Short mmCIF file of C-alpha atoms and ligand atoms in Angstrom, two decimals:
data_model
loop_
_atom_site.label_atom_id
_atom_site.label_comp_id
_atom_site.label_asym_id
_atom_site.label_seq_id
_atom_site.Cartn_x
_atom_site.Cartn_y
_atom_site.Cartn_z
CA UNK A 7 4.50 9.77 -40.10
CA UNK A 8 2.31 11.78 -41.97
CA UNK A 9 0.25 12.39 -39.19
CA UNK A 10 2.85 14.26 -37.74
CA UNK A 11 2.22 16.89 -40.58
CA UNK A 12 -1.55 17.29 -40.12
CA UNK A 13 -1.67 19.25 -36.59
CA UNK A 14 0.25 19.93 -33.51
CA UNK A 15 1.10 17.28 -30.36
CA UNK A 16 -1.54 18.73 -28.29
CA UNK A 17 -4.43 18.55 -31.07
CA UNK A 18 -3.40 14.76 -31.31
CA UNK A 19 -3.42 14.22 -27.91
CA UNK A 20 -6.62 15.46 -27.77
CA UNK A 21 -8.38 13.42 -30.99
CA UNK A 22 -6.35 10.48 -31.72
CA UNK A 23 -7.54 7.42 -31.58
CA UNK A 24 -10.61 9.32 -31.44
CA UNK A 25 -11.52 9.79 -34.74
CA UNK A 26 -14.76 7.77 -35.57
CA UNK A 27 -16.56 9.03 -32.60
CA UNK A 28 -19.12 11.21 -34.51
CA UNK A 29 -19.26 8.29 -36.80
CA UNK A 30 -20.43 6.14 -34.10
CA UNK A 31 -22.49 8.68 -32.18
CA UNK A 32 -20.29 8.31 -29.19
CA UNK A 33 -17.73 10.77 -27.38
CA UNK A 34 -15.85 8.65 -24.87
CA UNK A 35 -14.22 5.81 -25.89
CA UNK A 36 -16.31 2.04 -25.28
CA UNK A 37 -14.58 0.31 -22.91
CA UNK A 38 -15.04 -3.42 -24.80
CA UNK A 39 -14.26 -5.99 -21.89
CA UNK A 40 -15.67 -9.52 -24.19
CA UNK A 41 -13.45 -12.45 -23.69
CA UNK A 42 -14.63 -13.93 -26.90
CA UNK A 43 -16.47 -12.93 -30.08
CA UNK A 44 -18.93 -14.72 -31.48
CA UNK A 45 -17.68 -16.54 -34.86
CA UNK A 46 -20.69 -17.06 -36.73
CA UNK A 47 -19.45 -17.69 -40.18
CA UNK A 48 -16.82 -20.57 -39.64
CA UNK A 49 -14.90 -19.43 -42.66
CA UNK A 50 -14.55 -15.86 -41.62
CA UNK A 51 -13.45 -16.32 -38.21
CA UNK A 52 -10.86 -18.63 -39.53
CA UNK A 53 -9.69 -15.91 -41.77
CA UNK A 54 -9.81 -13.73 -38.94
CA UNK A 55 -7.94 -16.14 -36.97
CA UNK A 56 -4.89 -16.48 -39.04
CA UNK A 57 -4.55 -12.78 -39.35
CA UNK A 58 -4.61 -12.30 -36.02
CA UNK A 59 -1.91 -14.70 -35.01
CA UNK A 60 0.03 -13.67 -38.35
CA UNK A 61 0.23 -10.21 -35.83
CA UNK A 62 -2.20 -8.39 -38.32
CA UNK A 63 -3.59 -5.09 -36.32
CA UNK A 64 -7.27 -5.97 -36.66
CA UNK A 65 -9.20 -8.26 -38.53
CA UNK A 66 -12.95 -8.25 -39.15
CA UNK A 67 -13.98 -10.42 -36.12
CA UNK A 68 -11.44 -10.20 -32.97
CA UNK A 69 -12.51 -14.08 -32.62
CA UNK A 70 -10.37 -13.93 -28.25
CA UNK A 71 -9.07 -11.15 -26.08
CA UNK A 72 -5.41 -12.43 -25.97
CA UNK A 73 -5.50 -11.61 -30.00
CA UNK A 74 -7.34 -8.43 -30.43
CA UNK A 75 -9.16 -5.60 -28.23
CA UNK A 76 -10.92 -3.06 -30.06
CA UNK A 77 -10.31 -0.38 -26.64
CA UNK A 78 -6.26 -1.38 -26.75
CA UNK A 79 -6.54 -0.45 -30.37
CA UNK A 80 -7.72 2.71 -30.07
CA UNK A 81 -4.90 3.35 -27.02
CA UNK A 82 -2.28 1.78 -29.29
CA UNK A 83 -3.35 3.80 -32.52
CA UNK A 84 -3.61 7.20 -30.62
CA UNK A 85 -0.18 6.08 -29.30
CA UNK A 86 1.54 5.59 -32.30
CA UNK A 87 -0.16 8.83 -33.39
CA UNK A 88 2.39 10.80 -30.53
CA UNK A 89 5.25 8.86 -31.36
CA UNK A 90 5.60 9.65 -35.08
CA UNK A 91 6.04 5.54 -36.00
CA UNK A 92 2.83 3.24 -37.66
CA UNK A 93 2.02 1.46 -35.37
CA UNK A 94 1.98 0.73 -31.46
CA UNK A 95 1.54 -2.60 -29.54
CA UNK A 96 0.62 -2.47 -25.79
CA UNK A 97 1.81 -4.85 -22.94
CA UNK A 98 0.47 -5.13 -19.52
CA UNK A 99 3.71 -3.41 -17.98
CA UNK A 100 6.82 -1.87 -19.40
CA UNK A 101 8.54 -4.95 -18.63
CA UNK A 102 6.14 -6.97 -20.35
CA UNK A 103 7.01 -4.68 -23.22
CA UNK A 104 10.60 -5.00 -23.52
CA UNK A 105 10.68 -8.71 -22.86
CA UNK A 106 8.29 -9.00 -25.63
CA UNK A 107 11.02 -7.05 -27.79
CA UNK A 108 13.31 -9.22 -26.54
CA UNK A 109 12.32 -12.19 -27.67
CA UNK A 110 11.37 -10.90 -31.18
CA UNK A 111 14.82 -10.02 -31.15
CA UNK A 112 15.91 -13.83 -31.10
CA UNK A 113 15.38 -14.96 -34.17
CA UNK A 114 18.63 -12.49 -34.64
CA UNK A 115 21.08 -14.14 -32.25
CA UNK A 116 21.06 -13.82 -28.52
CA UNK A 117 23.75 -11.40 -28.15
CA UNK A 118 22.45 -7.94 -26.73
CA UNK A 119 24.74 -4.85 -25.84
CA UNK A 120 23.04 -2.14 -23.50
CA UNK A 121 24.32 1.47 -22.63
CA UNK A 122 24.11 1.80 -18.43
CA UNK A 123 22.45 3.14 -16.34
CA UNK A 124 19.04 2.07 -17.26
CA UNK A 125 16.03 1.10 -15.51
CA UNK A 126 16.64 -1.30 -12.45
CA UNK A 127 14.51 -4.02 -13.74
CA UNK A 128 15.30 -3.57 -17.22
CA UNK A 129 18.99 -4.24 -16.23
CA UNK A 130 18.35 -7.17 -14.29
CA UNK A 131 16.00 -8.50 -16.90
CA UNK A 132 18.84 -8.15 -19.23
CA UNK A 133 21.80 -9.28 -17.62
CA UNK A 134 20.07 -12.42 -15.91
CA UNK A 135 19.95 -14.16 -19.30
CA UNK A 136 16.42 -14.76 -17.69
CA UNK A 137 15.23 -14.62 -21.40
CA UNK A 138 18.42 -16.66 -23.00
CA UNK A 139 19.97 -13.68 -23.84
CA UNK A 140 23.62 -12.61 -22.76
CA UNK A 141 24.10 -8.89 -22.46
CA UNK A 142 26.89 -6.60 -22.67
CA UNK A 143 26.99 -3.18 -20.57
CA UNK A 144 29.09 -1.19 -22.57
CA UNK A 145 30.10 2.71 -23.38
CA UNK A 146 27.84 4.70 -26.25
CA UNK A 147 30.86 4.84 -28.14
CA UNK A 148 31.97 1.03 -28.09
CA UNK A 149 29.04 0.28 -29.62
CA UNK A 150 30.33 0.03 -33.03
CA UNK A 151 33.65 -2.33 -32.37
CA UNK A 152 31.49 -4.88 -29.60
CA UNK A 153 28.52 -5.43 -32.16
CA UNK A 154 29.07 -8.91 -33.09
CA UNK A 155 27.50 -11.28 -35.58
CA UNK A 156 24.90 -12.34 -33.67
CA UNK A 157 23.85 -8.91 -31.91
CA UNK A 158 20.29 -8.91 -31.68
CA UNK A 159 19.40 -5.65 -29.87
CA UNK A 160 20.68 -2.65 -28.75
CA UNK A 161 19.23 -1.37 -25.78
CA UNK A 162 19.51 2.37 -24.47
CA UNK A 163 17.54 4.78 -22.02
CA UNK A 164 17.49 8.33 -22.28
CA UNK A 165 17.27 10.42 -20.11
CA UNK A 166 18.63 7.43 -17.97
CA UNK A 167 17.79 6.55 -15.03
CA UNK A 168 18.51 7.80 -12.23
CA UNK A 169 21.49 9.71 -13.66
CA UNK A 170 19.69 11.64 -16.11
CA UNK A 171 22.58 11.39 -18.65
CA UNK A 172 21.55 11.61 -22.03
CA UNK A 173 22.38 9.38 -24.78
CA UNK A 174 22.52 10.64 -28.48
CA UNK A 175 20.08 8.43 -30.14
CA UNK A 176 21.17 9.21 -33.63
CA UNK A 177 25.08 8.40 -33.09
CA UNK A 178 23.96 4.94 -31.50
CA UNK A 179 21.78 4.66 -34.69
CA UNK A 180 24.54 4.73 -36.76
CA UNK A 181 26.73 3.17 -34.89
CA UNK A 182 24.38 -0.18 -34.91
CA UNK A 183 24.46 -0.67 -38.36
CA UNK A 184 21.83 -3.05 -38.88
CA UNK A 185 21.01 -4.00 -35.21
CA UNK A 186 17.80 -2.85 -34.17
CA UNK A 187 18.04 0.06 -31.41
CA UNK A 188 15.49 -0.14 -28.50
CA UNK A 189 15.28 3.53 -26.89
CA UNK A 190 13.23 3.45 -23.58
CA UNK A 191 11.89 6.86 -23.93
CA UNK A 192 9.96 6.60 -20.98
CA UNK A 193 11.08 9.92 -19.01
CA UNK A 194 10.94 11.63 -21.76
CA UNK A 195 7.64 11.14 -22.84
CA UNK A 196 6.63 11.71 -26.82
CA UNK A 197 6.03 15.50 -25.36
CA UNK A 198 10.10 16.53 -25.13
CA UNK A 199 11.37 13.65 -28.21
CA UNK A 200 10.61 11.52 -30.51
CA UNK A 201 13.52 8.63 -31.05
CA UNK A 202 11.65 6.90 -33.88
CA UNK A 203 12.23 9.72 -35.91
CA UNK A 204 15.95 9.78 -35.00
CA UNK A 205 16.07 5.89 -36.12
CA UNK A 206 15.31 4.12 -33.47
CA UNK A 207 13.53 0.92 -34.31
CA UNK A 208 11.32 0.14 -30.94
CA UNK A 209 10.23 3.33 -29.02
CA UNK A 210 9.14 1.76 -25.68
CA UNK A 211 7.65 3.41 -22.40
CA UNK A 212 6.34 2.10 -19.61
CA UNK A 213 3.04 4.09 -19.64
CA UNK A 214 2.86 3.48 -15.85
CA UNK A 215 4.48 6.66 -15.94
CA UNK A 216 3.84 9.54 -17.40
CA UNK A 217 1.37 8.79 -20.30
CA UNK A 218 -1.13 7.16 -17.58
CA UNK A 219 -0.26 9.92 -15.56
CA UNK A 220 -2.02 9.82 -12.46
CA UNK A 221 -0.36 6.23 -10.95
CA UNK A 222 -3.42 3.95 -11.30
CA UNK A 223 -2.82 2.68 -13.99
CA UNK A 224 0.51 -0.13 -15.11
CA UNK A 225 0.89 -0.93 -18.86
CA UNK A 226 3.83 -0.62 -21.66
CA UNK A 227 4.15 0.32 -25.17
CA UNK A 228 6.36 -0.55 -28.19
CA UNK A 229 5.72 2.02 -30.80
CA UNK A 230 7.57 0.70 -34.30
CA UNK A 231 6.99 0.26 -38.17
CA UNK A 232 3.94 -1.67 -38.86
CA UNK A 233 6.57 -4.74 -39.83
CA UNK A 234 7.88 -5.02 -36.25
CA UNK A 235 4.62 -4.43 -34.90
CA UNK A 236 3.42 -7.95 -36.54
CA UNK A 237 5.96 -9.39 -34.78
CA UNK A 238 5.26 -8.05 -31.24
CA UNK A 239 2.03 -8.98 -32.15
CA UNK A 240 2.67 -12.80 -32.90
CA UNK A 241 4.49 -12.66 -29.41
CA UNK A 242 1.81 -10.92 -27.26
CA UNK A 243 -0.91 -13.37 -28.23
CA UNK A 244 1.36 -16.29 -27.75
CA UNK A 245 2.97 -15.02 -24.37
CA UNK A 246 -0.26 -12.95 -23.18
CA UNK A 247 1.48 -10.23 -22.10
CA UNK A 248 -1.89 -8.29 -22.79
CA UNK A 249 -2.91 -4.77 -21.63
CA UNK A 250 -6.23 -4.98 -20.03
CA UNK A 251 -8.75 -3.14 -21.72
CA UNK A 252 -9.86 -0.89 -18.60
CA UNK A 253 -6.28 0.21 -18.14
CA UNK A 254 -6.05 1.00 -22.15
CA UNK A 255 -8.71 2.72 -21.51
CA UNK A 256 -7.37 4.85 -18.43
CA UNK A 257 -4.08 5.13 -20.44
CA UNK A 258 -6.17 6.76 -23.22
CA UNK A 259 -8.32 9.20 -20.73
CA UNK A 260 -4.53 10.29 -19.56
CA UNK A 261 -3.26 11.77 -23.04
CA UNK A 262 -5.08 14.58 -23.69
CA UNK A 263 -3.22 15.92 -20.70
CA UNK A 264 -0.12 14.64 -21.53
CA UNK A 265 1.82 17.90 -22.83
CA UNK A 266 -0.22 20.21 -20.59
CA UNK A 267 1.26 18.14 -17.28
CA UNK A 268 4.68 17.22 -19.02
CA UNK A 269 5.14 21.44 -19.41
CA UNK A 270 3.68 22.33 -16.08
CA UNK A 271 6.04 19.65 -14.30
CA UNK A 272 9.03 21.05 -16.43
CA UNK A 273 8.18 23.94 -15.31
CA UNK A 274 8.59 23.10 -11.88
CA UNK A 275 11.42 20.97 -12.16
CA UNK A 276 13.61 23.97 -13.58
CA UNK A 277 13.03 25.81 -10.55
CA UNK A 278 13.51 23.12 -8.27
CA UNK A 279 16.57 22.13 -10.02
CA UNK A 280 18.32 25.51 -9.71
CA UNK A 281 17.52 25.84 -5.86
CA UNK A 282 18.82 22.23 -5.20
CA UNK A 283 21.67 23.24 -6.72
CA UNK A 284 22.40 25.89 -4.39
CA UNK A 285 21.18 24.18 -1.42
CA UNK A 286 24.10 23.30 0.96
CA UNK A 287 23.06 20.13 1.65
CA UNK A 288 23.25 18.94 -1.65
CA UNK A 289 26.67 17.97 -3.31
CA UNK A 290 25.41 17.73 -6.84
CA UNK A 291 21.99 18.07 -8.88
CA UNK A 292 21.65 15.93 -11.87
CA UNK A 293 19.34 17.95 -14.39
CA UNK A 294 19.45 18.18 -18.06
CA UNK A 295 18.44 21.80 -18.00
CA UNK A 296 21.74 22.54 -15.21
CA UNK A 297 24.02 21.20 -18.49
CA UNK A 298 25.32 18.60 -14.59
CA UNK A 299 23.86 15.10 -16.90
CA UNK A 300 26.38 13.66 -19.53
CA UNK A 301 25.68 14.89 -23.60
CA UNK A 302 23.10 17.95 -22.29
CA UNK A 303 23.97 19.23 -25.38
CA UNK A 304 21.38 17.21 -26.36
CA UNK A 305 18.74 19.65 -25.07
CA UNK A 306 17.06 21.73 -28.24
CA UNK A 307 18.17 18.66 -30.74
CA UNK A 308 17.38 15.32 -29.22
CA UNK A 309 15.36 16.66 -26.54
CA UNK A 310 13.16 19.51 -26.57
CA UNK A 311 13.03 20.37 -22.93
CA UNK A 312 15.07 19.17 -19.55
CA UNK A 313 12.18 16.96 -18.41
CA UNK A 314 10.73 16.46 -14.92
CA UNK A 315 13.16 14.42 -12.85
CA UNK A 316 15.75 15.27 -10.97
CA UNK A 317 18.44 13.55 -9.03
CA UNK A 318 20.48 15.12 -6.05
CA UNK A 319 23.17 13.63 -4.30
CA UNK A 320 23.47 14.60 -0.87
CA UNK A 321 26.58 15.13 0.91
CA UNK A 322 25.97 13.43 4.05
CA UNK A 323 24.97 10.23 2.41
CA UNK A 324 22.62 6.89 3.29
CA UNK A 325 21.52 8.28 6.81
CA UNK A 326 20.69 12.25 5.28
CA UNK A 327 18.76 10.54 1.98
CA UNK A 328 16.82 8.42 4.89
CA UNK A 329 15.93 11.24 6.51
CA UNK A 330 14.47 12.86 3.80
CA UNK A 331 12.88 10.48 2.83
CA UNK A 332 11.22 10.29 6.85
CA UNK A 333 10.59 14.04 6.13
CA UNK A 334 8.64 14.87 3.22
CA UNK A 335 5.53 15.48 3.84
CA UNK A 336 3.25 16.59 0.77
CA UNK A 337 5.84 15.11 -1.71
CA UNK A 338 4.80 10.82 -1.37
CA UNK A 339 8.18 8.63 -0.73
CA UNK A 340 7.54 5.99 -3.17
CA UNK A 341 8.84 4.60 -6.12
CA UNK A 342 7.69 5.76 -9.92
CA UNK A 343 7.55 9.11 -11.67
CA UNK A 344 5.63 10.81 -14.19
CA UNK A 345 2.51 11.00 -12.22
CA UNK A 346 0.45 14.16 -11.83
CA UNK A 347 2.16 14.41 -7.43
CA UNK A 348 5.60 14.70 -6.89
CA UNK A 349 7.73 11.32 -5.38
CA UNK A 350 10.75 10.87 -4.32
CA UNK A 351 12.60 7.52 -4.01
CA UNK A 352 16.15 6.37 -2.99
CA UNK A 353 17.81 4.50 -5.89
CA UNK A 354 20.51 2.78 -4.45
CA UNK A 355 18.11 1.42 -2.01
CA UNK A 356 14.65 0.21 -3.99
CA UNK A 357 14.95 0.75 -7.87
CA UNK A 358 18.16 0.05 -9.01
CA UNK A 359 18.58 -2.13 -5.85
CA UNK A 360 19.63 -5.21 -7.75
CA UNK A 361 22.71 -4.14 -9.36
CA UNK A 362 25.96 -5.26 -8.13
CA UNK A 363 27.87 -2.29 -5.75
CA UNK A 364 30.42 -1.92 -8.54
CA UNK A 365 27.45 -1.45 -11.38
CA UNK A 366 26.04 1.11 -8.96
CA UNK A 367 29.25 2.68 -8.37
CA UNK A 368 30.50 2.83 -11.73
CA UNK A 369 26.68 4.90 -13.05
CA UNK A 370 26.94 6.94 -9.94
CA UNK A 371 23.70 5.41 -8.04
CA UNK A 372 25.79 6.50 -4.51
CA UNK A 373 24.33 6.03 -1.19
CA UNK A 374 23.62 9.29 -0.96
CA UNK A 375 21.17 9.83 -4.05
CA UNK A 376 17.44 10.87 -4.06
CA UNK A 377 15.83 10.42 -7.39
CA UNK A 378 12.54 13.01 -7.31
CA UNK A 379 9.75 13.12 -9.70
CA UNK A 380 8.13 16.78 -9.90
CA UNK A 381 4.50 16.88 -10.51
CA UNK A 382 1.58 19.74 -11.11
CA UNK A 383 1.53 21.17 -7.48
CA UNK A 384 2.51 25.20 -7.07
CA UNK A 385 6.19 25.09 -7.49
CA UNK A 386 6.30 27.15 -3.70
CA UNK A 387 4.16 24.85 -1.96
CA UNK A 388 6.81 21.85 -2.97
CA UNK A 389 9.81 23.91 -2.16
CA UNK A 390 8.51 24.31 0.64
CA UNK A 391 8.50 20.58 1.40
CA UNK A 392 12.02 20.10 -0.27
CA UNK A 393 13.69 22.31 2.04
CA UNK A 394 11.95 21.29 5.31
CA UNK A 395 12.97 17.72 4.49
CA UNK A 396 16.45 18.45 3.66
CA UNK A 397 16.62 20.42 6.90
CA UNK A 398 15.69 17.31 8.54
CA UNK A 399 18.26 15.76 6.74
CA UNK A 400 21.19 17.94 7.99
CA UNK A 401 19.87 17.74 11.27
CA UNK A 402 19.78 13.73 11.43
CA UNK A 403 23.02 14.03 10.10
CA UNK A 404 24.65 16.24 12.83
CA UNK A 405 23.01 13.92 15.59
CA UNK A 406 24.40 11.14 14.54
CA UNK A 407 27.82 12.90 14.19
CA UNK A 408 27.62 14.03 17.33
CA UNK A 409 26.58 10.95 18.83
C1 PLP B 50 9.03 1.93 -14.72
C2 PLP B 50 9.98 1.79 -15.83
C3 PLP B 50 10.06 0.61 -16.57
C4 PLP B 50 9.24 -0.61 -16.25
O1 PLP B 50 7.89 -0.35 -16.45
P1 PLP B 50 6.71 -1.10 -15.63
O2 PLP B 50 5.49 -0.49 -16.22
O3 PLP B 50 6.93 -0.80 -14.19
O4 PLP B 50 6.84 -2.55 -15.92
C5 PLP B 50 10.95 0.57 -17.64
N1 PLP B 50 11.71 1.62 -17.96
C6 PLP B 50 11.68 2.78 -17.26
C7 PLP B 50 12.55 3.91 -17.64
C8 PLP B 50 10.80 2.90 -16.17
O5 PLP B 50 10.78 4.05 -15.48
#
């Protein structure tokens, strides 16, 4: 982590993974799209070779694609640069990321306990056993009396999603004992924490989000000690969960603006939130900076700023969160977050869609929740959209009432 000491965030986000450019002569990175590499010297390659699939990080001839890219290298090493941890290992999605993770974690037992709400997918992924795993939804605090024997993994999200609850990272962390803890950092970006450095073992995000920044681009990291790298390694090449290198390469062109749009968004989101809040068609704003998420307390340790999502739950329900979602106009109705325009999406209805009605009811993903994402635009022109929509809202809702 020594890195860390050396210069600010926003210096690294600028120059790493960047740092043999004037080496090379070059100043954007070579986008390196070979298939194969020529193995001239039999005895190399085949040295090559084994440390490849042994999950080494390079070797001196990247001998196929599926075992080594020098342009996801450079996006992995600048990665792992923001993160504080070794090393980084890139997947072709988030999913493809965590189910990589997942099936390192076998060789432990195939017991995993996970803190709700997270991710829609994640939790199906999870509690399908699709990966011959059985997982546990439990409480933060039950962690330490349900870890078993054969407890693999520990799985948490914070900021969740779509609550926005926090989770305190270290007290899981100790709690765990000697299970590995999985924190899917993803909306808070490396810009507002850092869970490595508060003992988390796997630090994954689905770039899609924020750290590609501009929604063209899907791909997931794992950033980790170079030992569990290896190991995500070994299961990449063998599952081919790769990261192609044009989107590494996007993903890479993304960073540099990474704290510059995370703090600009922020920015926007803490205005947004407060108005929401006092907006009379809205029952309750979930926000980290309102102190409205569970453990805000969290803010200035664990988190170094309330982040750019925000959930509102509207008082007339399904039919007003439909509306809205008719009514926006510059914001984009879609799912996803993190991207440079605003979105909005309805949880209950695409994202976390695949839970079970008591799952959803029990994490609060009610009928009537909007989950927004606040991007760069002038915080007046998307008020300005917020409050038309939500007008429309109120209105569909007093039709139908009256109807
Ligand atoms: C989107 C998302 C994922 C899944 O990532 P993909 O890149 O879509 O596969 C996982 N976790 C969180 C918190 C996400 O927002």
């Amino acid at each position: 982590m020594s890195h860390f000491n050396t210069h600010a965030f926003e210096t690294h986000a600028v120059h790493a993974g960047r740092e043999d450019f004037i080496a090379l002569g070059i100043h954007a990175p070579p986008i390196d799209l070979s298939t194969t590499y020529p193995v001239t010297d039999l005895d190399a390659g085949t040295a090559s070779f084994d440390a490849l699939v042994a999950g080494e990080g390079h070797a001196a001839n990247s001998i196929y694609a599926r075992l080594h890219n020098p342009t996801v290298a450079r996006t992995e090493q600048a990665l792992a640069t923001l993160e504080g941890t070794e090393a980084c290992v890139a997947f072709g999605s988030g999913m493809a990321a965590l189910t990589a993770v997942v099936l390192a974690a076998r060789v432990r037992g195939n017991h995993v306990l996970a803190v709700r709400p997270i991710y829609g997918t994640s939790d199906h992924l999870l509690d399908s056993g699709l990966l011959g795993m059985h997982t546990e939804f439990v409480q933060a605090e039950e962690i330490e009396q349900r870890r078993r024997a054969d407890t693999a993994l520990i799985v948490i999200e914070t900021p969740a999603n779509p609550t926005l609850d926090l989770v305190d990272i270290r007290a899981v962390v100790a709690a765990a004992g000697d299970v590995p803890v999985l924190v899917d950092s993803t909306f808070a970006t490396p810009v507002l924490q850092n869970p490595a450095t508060l003992g988390a073992r796997y630090v994954l995000h689905s770039a899609t989000k924020f750290l590609g920044g501009h929604g063209d681009v899907i791909a997931g990291v794992v950033c980790c000690a170079d030992a569990d790298a290896k190991m995500l390694r070994t299961v990449r090449a063998a599952t081919g969960g790769l990261l192609h290198p044009l989107a590494a390469f996007l993903l890479h062109r993304g960073l540099p603006t990474l704290a510059l749009r995370v703090e600009r968004a922020q920015q926007n989101a803490m205005v947004i939130a407060e108005r929401l809040a006092a907006h009379p068609a809205v029952a309750c704003t979930h926000y980290p900076g309102l102190g409205t998420v569970r453990n805000a307390h969290l803010l200035g340790t664990q988190m170094r700023g309330p982040g750019t999502l925000i959930s509102i739950d509207l008082r007339a329900g399904h039919d007003a969160a439909s509306a809205v979602m008719r009514a926006v106009k510059l914001i984009t109705p879609a799912v996803s977050l993190g991207s440079v325009d605003s979105l909005i999406q309805h949880p209950a209805g695409l994202t976390h869609r695949m839970l079970a009605p008591e799952a959803k009811q029990a994490c609060g993903i009610t009928p009537g929740l909007l989950r927004l994402s606040v991007g760069i635009e002038h915080v007046e022109d998307l008020w300005a959209d917020i409050d038309q929509a939500l007008k429309q809202g109120r209105a569909a809702n007093i039709t139908q009432a009256a109807a």
